[in-house]
Each structure stands twice: as C-alpha cells, then as structure tokens.
Coordinates of C-alpha atoms in Angstrom, one line a residue:
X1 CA 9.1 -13.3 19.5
X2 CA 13.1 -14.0 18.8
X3 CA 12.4 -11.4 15.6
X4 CA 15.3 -9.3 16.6
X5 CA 17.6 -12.3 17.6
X6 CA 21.3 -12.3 15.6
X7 CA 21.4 -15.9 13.6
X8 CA 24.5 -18.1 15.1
X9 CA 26.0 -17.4 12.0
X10 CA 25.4 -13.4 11.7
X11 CA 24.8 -13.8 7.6
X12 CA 21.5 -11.4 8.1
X13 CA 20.3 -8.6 9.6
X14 CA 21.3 -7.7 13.3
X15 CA 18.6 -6.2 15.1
X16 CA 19.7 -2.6 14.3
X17 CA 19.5 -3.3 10.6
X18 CA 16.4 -5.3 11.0
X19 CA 14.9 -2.0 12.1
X20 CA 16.1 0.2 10.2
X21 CA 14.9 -1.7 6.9
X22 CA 11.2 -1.8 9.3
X23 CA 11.8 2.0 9.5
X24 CA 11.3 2.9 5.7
X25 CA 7.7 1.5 5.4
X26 CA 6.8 3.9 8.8
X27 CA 9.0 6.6 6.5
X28 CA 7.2 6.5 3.0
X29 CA 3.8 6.2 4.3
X30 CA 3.4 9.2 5.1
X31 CA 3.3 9.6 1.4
X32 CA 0.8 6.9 0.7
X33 CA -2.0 7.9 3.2
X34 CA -1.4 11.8 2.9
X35 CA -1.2 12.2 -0.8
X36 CA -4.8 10.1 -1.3
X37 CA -6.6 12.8 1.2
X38 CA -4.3 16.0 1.2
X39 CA -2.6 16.1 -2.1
X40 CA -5.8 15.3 -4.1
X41 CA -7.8 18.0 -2.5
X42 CA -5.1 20.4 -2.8
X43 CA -4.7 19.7 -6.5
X44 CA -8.2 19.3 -7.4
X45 CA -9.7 22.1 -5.2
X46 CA -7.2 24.6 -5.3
X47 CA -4.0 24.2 -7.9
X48 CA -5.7 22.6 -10.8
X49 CA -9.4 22.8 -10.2
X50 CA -11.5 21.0 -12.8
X51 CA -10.7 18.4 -15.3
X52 CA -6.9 19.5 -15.0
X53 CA -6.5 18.7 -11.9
X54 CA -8.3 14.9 -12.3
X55 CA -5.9 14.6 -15.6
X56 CA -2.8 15.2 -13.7
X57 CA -3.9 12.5 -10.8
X58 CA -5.0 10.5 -13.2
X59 CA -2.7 10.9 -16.3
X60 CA 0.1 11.2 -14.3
X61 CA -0.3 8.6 -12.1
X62 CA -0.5 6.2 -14.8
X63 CA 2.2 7.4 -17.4
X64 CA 4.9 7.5 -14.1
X65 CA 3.9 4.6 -12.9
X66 CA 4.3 2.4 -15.7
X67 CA 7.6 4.1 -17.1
X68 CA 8.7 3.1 -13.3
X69 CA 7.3 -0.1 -13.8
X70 CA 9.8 -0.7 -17.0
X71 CA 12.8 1.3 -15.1
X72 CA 12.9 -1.1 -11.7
X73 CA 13.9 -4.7 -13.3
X74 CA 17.3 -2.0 -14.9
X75 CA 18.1 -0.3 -12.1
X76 CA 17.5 -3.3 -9.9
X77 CA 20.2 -5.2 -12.0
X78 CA 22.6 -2.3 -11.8
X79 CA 22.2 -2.3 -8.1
X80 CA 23.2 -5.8 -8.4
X81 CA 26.0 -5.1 -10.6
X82 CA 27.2 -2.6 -8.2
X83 CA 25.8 -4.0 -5.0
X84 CA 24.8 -0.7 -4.8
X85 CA 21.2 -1.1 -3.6
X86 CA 21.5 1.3 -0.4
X87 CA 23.3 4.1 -3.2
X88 CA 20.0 3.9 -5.2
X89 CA 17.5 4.0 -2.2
X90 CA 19.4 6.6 -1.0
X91 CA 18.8 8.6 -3.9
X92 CA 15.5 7.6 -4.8
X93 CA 14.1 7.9 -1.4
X94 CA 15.5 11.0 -0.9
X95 CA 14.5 12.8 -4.2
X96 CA 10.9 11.4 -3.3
X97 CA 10.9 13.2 0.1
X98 CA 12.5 16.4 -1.3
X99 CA 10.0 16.7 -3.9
X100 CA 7.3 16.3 -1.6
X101 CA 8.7 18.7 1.0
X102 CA 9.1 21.1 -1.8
X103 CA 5.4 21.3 -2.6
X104 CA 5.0 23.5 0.5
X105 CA 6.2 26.3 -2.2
X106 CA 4.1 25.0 -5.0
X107 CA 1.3 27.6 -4.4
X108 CA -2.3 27.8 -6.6
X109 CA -0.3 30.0 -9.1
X110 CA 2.7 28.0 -9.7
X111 CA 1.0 24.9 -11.3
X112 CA 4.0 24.0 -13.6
X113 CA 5.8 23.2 -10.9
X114 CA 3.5 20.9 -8.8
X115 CA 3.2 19.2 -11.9
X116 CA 7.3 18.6 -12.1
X117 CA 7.2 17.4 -8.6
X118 CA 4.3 15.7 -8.3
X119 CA 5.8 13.4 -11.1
X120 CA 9.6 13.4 -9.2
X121 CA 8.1 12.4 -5.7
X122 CA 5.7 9.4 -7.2
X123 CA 8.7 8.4 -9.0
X124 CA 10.6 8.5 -5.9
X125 CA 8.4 6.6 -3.6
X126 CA 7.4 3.7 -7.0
X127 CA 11.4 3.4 -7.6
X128 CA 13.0 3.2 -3.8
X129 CA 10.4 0.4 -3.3
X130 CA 12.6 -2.2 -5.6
X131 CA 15.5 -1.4 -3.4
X132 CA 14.2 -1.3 -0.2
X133 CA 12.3 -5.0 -1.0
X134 CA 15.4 -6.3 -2.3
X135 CA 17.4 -6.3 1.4
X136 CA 14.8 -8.5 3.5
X137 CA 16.1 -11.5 2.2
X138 CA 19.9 -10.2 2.7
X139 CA 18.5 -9.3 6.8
X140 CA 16.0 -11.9 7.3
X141 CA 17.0 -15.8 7.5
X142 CA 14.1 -18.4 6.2
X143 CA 12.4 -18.8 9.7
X144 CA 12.4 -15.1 10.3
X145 CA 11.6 -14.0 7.2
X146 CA 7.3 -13.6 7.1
X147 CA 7.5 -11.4 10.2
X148 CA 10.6 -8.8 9.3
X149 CA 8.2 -8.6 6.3
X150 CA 5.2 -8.3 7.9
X151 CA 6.8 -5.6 10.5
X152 CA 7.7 -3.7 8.0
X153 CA 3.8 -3.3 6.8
X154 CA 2.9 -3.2 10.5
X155 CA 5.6 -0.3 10.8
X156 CA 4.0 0.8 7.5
X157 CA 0.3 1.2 8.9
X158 CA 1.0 3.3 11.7
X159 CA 3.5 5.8 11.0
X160 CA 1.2 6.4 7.7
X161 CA -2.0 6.7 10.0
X162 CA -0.1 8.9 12.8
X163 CA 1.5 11.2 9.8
X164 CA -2.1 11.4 8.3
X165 CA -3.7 12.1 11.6
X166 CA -1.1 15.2 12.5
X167 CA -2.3 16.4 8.8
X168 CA -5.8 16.6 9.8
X169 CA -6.3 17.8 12.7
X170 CA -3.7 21.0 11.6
X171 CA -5.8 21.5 8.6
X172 CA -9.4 21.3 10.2
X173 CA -8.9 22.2 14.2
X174 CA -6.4 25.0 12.7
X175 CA -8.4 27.9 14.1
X176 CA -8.2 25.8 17.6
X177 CA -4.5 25.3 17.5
X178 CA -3.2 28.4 16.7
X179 CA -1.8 27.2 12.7
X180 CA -1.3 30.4 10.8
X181 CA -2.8 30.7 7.4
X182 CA -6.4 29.6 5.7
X183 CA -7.1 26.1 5.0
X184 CA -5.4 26.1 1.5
X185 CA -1.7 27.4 3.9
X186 CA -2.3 24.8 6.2
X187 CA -3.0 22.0 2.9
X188 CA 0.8 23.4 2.1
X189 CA 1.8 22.6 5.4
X190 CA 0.9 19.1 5.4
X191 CA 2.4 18.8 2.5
X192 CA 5.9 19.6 4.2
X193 CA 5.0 17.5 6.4
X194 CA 4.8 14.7 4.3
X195 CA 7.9 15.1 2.9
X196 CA 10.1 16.1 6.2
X197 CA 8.4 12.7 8.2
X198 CA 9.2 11.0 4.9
X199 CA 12.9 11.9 4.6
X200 CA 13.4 12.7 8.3
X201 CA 12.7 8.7 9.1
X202 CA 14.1 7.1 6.0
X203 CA 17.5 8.7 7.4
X204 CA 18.0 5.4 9.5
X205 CA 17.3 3.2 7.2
X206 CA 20.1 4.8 4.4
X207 CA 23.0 5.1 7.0
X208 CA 22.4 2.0 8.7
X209 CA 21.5 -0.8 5.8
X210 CA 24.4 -2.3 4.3
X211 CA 24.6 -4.5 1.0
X212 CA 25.6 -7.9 1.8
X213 CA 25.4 -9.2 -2.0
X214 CA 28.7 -9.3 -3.6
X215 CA 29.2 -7.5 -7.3
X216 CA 28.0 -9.3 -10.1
X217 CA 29.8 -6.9 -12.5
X218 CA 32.9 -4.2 -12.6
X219 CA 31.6 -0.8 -11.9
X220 CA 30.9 0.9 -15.2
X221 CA 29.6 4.3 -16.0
X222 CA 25.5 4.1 -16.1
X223 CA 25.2 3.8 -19.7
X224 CA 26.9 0.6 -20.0
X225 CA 25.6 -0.7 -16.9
X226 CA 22.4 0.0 -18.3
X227 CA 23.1 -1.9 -21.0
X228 CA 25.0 -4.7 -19.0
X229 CA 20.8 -5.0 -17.1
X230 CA 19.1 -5.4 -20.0
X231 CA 21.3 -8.4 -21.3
X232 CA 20.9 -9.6 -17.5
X233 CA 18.0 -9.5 -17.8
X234 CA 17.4 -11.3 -20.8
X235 CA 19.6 -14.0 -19.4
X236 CA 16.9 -14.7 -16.6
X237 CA 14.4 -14.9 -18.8
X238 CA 15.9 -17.2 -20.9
X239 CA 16.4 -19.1 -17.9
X240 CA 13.7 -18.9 -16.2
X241 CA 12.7 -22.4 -16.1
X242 CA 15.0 -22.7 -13.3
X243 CA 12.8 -20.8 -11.3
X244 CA 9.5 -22.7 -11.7
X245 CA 7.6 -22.3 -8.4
X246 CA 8.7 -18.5 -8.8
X247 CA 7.7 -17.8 -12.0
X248 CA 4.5 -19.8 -10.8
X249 CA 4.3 -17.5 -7.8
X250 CA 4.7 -14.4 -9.9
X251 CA 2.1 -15.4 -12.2
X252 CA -1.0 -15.8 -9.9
X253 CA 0.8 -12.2 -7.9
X254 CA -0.4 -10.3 -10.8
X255 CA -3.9 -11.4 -10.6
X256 CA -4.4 -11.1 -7.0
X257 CA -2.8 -8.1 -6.3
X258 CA -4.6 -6.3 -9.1
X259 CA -7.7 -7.0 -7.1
X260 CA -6.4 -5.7 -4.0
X261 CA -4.9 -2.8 -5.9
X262 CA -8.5 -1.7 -7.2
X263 CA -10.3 -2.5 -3.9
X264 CA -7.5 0.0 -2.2
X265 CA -8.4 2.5 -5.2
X266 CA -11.9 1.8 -6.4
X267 CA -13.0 2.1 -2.7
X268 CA -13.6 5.7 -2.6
X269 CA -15.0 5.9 -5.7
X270 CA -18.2 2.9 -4.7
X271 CA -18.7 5.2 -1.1
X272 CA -18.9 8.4 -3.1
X273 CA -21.3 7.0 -6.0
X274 CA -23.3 4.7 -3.4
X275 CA -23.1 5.7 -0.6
X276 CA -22.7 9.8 -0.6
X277 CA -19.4 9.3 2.1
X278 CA -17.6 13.1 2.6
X279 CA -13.8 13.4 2.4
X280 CA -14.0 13.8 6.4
X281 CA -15.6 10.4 6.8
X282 CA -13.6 8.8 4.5
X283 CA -10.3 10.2 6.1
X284 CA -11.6 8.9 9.1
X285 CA -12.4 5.0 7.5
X286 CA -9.1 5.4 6.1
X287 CA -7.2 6.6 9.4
X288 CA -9.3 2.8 10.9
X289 CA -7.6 0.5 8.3
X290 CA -3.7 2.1 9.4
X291 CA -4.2 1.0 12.6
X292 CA -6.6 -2.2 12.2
X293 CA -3.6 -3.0 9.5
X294 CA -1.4 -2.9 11.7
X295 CA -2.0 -5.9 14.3
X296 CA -3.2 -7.5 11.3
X297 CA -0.3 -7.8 9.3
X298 CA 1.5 -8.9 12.5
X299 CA -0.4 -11.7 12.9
X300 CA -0.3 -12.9 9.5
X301 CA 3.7 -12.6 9.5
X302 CA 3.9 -14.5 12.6
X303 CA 1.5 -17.3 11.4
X304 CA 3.2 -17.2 8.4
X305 CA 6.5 -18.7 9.9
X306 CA 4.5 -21.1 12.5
X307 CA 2.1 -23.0 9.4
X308 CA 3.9 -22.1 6.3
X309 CA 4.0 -18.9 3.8
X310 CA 1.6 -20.3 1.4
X311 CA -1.2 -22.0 3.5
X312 CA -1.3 -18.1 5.3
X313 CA -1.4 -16.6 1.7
X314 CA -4.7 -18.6 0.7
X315 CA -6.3 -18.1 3.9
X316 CA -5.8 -14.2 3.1
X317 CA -7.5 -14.7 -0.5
X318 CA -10.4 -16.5 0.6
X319 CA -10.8 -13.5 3.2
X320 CA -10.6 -11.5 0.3
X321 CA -12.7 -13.6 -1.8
X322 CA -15.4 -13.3 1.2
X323 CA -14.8 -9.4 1.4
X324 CA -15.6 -8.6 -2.4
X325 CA -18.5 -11.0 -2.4
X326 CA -20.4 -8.8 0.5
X327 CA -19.9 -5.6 -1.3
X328 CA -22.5 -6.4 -3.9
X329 CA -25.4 -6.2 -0.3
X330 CA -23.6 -3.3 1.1
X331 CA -26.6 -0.7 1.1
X332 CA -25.4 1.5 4.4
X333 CA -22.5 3.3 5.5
X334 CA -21.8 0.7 8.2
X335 CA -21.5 -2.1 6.1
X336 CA -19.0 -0.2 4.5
X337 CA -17.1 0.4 7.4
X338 CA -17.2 -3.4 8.6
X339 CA -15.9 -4.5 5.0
X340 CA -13.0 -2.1 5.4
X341 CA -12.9 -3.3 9.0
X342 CA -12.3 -6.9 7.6
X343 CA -9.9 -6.3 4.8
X344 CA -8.2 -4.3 7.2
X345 CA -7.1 -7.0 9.0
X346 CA -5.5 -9.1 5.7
X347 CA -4.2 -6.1 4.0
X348 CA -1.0 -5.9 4.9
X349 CA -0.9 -9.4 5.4
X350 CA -1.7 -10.3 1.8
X351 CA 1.7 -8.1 0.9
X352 CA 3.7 -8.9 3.5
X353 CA 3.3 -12.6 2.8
X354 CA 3.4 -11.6 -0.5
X355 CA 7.0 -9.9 -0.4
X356 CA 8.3 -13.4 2.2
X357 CA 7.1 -15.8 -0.4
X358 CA 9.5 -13.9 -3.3
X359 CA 12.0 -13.4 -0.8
X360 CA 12.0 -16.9 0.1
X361 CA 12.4 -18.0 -3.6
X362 CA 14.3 -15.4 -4.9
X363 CA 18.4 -16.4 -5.3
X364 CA 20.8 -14.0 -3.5
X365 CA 23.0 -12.5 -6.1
X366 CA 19.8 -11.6 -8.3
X367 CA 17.7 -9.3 -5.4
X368 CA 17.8 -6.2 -7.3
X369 CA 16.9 -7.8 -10.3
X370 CA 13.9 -9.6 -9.1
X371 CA 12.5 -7.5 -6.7
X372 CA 12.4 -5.4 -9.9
X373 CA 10.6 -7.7 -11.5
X374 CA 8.3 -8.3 -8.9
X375 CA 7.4 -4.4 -8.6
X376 CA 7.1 -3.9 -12.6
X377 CA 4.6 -7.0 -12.5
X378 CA 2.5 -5.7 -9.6
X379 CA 2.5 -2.0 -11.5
X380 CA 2.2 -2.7 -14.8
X381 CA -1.1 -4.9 -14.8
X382 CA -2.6 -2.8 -12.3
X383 CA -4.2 -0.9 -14.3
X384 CA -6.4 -3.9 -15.6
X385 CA -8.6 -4.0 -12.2
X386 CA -9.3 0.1 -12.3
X387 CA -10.1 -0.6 -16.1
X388 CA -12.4 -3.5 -14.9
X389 CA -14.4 -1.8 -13.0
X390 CA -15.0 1.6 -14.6
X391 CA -16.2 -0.2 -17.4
X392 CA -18.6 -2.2 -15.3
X393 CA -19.7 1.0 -13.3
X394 CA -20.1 3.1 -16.6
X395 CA -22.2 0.6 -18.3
X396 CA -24.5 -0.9 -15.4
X397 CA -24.7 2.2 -12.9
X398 CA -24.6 -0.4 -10.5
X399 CA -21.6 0.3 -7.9
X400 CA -22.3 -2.6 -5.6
X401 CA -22.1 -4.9 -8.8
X402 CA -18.6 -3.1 -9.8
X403 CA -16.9 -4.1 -6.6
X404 CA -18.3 -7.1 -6.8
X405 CA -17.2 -8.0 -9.8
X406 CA -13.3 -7.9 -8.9
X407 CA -13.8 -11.4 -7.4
X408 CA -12.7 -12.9 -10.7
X409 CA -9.3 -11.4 -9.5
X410 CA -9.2 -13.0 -6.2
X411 CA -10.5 -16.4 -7.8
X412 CA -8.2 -16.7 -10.9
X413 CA -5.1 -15.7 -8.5
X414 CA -5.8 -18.2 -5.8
X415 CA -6.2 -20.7 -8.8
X416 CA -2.8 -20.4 -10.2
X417 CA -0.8 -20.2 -6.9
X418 CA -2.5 -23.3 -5.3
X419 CA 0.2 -25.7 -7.0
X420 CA 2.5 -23.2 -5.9
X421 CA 5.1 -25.4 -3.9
X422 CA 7.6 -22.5 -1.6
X423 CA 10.0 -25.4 -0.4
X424 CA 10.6 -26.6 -3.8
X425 CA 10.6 -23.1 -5.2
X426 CA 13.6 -22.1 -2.4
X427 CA 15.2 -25.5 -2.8
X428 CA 15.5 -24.1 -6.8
X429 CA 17.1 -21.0 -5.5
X430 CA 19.5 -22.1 -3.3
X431 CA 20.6 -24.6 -6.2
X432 CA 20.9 -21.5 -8.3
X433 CA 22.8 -19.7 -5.4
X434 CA 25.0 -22.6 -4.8
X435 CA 25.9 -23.1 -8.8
X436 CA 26.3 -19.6 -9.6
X437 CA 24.6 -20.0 -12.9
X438 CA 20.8 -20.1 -13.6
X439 CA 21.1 -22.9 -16.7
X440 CA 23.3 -25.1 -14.6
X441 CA 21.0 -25.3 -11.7
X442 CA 18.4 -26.3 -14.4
X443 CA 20.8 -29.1 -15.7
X444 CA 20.0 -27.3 -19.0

C-alpha cells in the first residue's frame, strides 16, 4: 500500500512513528468500548445504584466534557507555543490510564473516589485526543494522509473490541476460567484492565513521537502561556477569513458529527425502549461494529487518497443519511443488527476522513491550536443531537421516529460541506505556512 514508505524528503513520519501515532487509537479504546458496557454497569448496579449512579454518567459526562471542550483550543496553543505536544499527551494519556487502572480499588463503599476518577480518566482520554490529532499532519504527507488517519481508527476498532472481549468473557465465563472473586471482583478487574491495556500501549506512542513544529513562543511558566493562547487564539479568529474552506469545513463537522455522535449514543437507548435488547446482546452488537469498523475505515482511508477526501466524505453521509432513514421501519432485532452492520462499515470512515480533511487544511505551526478547535467544536454541540432526540422520544413515545429524526443532522451537514473545496482550502494553508502570518496570507 506504500503507507509505511519514508517521503524522499523524510519531513513526516517514518514508519516507526507512523505506528506508533496508529498505536494510541488501539491504546485508548480500550476505554471507549469498556467503559459504555463495564463501567456503566459497575456504577449503576453496584457503586451508585439508582438515580446516583445515572447522575454521575450523565452529569458528569456532560459538565467534563464541555469544560474539556473549552480547555483543548488553550492547551493546544501552549503545545504549540512550546512544541510540546508529545509533553501534554504524555501527561494526559497517562493520567487517563492511571485513573482508570485505579478504579480496580474503587470498591461499592468508596463512592467519593470513583467519582474523582471517573471525572480524571474522561478528562484524560477527551484532552490527549487534541494532542494525539494534532501529529498526523506533522507524520503524514498529503497523499498519505486519509489512510495514516484511517489506520489509526482501524487500529482503533480492534484493540477496543479485543480489550472489550477479554472483559467479558472474565466477567461472565469466570466460574469456567478459574477468575477469583464474584462478578462485582471481576467488574473491578476489567476495570484494571482497561486502564493497564490503555497505558501499557500508549507507551509507544509517547517515547517514540516527536514534535516536528518549531516554537511559536519562548517557554513561559503556564500561567502566562495560558494567557499567551487565549490572545492566540483570538488572533485566529480574527483571521479566520484566511482559512475559508476550513472554517467552511468546520461548520458543516458540527452538524454531521452531532448525528453520528447520538446514533453512537442514542443507539442503546432505541434497542432497550423498542426492542427489549439485554446488556449481553448489546455487548455482542457492539463487539460486531469493532471489527466490521475496522475493514471499513480502511477502505474509506484508502479511497480517500485514490478519488479525493471530500467526494469519500459525502458518500459516507448519504450512507448515513440512508442508515437513519431505515430506523424509523426497524420493528425486529435483526434489523437492528443490519443497521449497525451498515454504519459499521462508515463509522470510522466518517472520522477518519473527517480528521484527513482538517489535517489537510490545517497550517503547520497552528496544529495544537486547531486540532483544539476541532475537538471543542465536535464536543461542545454534541449535546444538541442527545437533546434532540429525548425530546422527541419523551413527547411522541415513538423510538423508531426518534432515530429517525436525526436525519436533519446528516442533511443540513452534507448541505454546508458540499461547496467545501479541500485543494483550495490546503492551497490557503500552505499560503499561511509559507507567509508566517494569517492576515498576510489573506492580503488583509
């Protein structure tokens, strides 16, 4: 496939480095599949049984979330400041995986401190995310960049599906195996497991990437640099008419991506109210759209290079547009299973292309920064979709119609990025590159 291949010039990612940035998404998704299944039944069943236990998922999913969602554009532009993006997904990355690890102590009667790192491990995982997106395009050249991103997913899809898999069968084939402890021990215990595959595989990834930004500021102690982002970022959006196609791009991102957001999330809720799924068959739908992912979001990368970013990203929306349209028939449990079967196979490729598209039109000295803004925009709308669709669900009693109704997403989003224009959008940021200034490169 020539992924791995050194450019003549070797100004991105050898093949080492390449992998190693691939190697985070198998690392942290360990977290993503195991917290949904594990983590919620732990919490709600045995830790904070009750409405406690739905506030804290809830609650504190939302209030961490979005006070991550202001953080990443700062902390990205300190990065940047510093080129000091490895230091901070070192740190955050880590944390994350500690925390989680440390849950394995968190027992039924020690609920305060669940709570503390429950919060410090989501925090972890939403924060290392605008590092770890800010290096593809420092290892990835133009024609290589839409299947390093998509391998990252791919990457993504199976260690989070093999982690998730290990989790169940020690929790429910316990007895079988020989695991010591009741089920609520062995919950605990994929909890550390979470956490050690987590930090155990992001090790790589922090010892091997290296920033290949230069400084865009003297290092200063945080508090000014703090304060050094904020006017830095003020300064791009005062400028930000030098990045049209981006800003363009970034736009119609929020509205997709909210749809696919509360598909991901909503999903569960439309089996349980119309369809009556278990936890067990749900794991097991969940454990088929890791690994259908997987090959999917390969394929979408690769096209992606061959025909163009953006003609892959509509094709991925009018899947979606198709997937959210059949929910409103879905009346057995496979149907269900062959919707999740379908969107499967453009999950990851709706974010991978996603993440090559901003990469792509993103200019070099402003990563951090950008990336930041491109996680605080998908994280702080996304609680519009979830919004959507409880309020449709609560006031119709109609599940089928609640899915269905997220098609507005998937409609208004591919109706703002179909001007979108990538070659003029990267020919914008290498003007910005080149000039060194944002206002110059918009003759302003």
């Amino acid at each position: 496939m020539g992924l791995f291949r050194q450019s003549p010039q070797g100004e991105t990612g050898r093949p080492r480095e390449i992998f190693a940035w691939a190697l985070y998404d198998w690392a942290n998704s360990a977290y993503s599949t195991i917290s949904i299944t594990v983590l919620v039944s732990y919490v709600k069943r045995d830790v904070l049984p009750g409405k406690a236990g739905i506030l804290l998922l809830g609650a504190g999913l939302g209030v961490t979330t979005f006070i991550c969602a202001l953080a990443s554009p700062v902390l990205g532009a300190v990065a940047d400041a510093e080129a000091g993006k490895r230091r901070w997904l070192a740190i955050t990355a880590l944390a994350g995986a500690a925390a989680s690890a440390c849950m394995f102590f968190a027992t039924p009667d020690l609920r305060w401190l669940m709570i503390v790192l429950y919060v410090v491990a989501l925090a972890g995982m939403e924060l290392s995310q605008t590092f770890y997106n800010a290096f593809l395009p420092e290892i990835a050249d133009d024609e290589r960049i839409g299947r390093v991103s998509a391998w990252g997913y791919a990457l993504g899809y199976v260690g989070g599906g093999l982690a998730l898999a290990l989790a169940i069968v020690m929790i429910a084939m316990g007895d079988r195996l020989h695991v010591p402890g009741d089920v609520v021990f062995r919950k605990r215990l994929g909890l550390l497991l979470m956490g050690l595959w987590w930090g155990g595989f992001s090790l790589p990834t922090v010892f091997i990437l290296r920033d290949r930004s230069r400084p865009s500021g003297q290092a200063k102690r945080i508090g000014e640099a703090a304060r050094l982002a904020f006017g830095s970022v003020g300064h791009t959006l005062k400028n930000i008419r030098s990045y049209r196609m981006l800003t363009l791009f970034m736009l119609g991102f929020l509205v997709y991506n909210d749809g696919v957001q509360t598909v991901i999330s909503q999903a569960s809720v439309f089996a349980d109210e119309r369809l009556k799924m278990g936890p067990a068959e749900l794991g097991m739908v969940v454990l088929m759209i890791q690994f259908i992912a997987f090959p999917g979001a390969l394929a979408v990368g690769w096209l992606g290079d061959r025909v163009g970013q953006k003609p892959v990203l509509m094709a991925c929306l009018a899947v979606w547009t198709v997937v959210v349209s059949f929910s409103f028939f879905i009346t057995e449990k496979w149907h269900f299973w062959c919707m999740s079967a379908v969107a499967a196979l453009v999950l990851g490729g709706t974010q991978s292309v996603s993440r090559a598209i901003m990469a792509l039109m993103t200019p070099s000295e402003h990563t951090g920064e950008f990336f930041g803004f491109f996680n605080f925009s998908g994280k702080a709308t996304s609680v519009v979709g979830p919004v959507f669709f409880s309020v449709i669900l609560a006031f119709t009693e109609n599940p089928n119609l609640a899915l269905a109704s997220l098609l507005a997403f998937f409609v208004v989003g591919w109706a703002i990025v179909a001007p979108l224009n990538v070659d003029e959008g990267r020919r914008q940021a290498r003007r910005t590159d080149d000039d060194g200034d944002g206002q110059e490169a918009s003759g302003g």
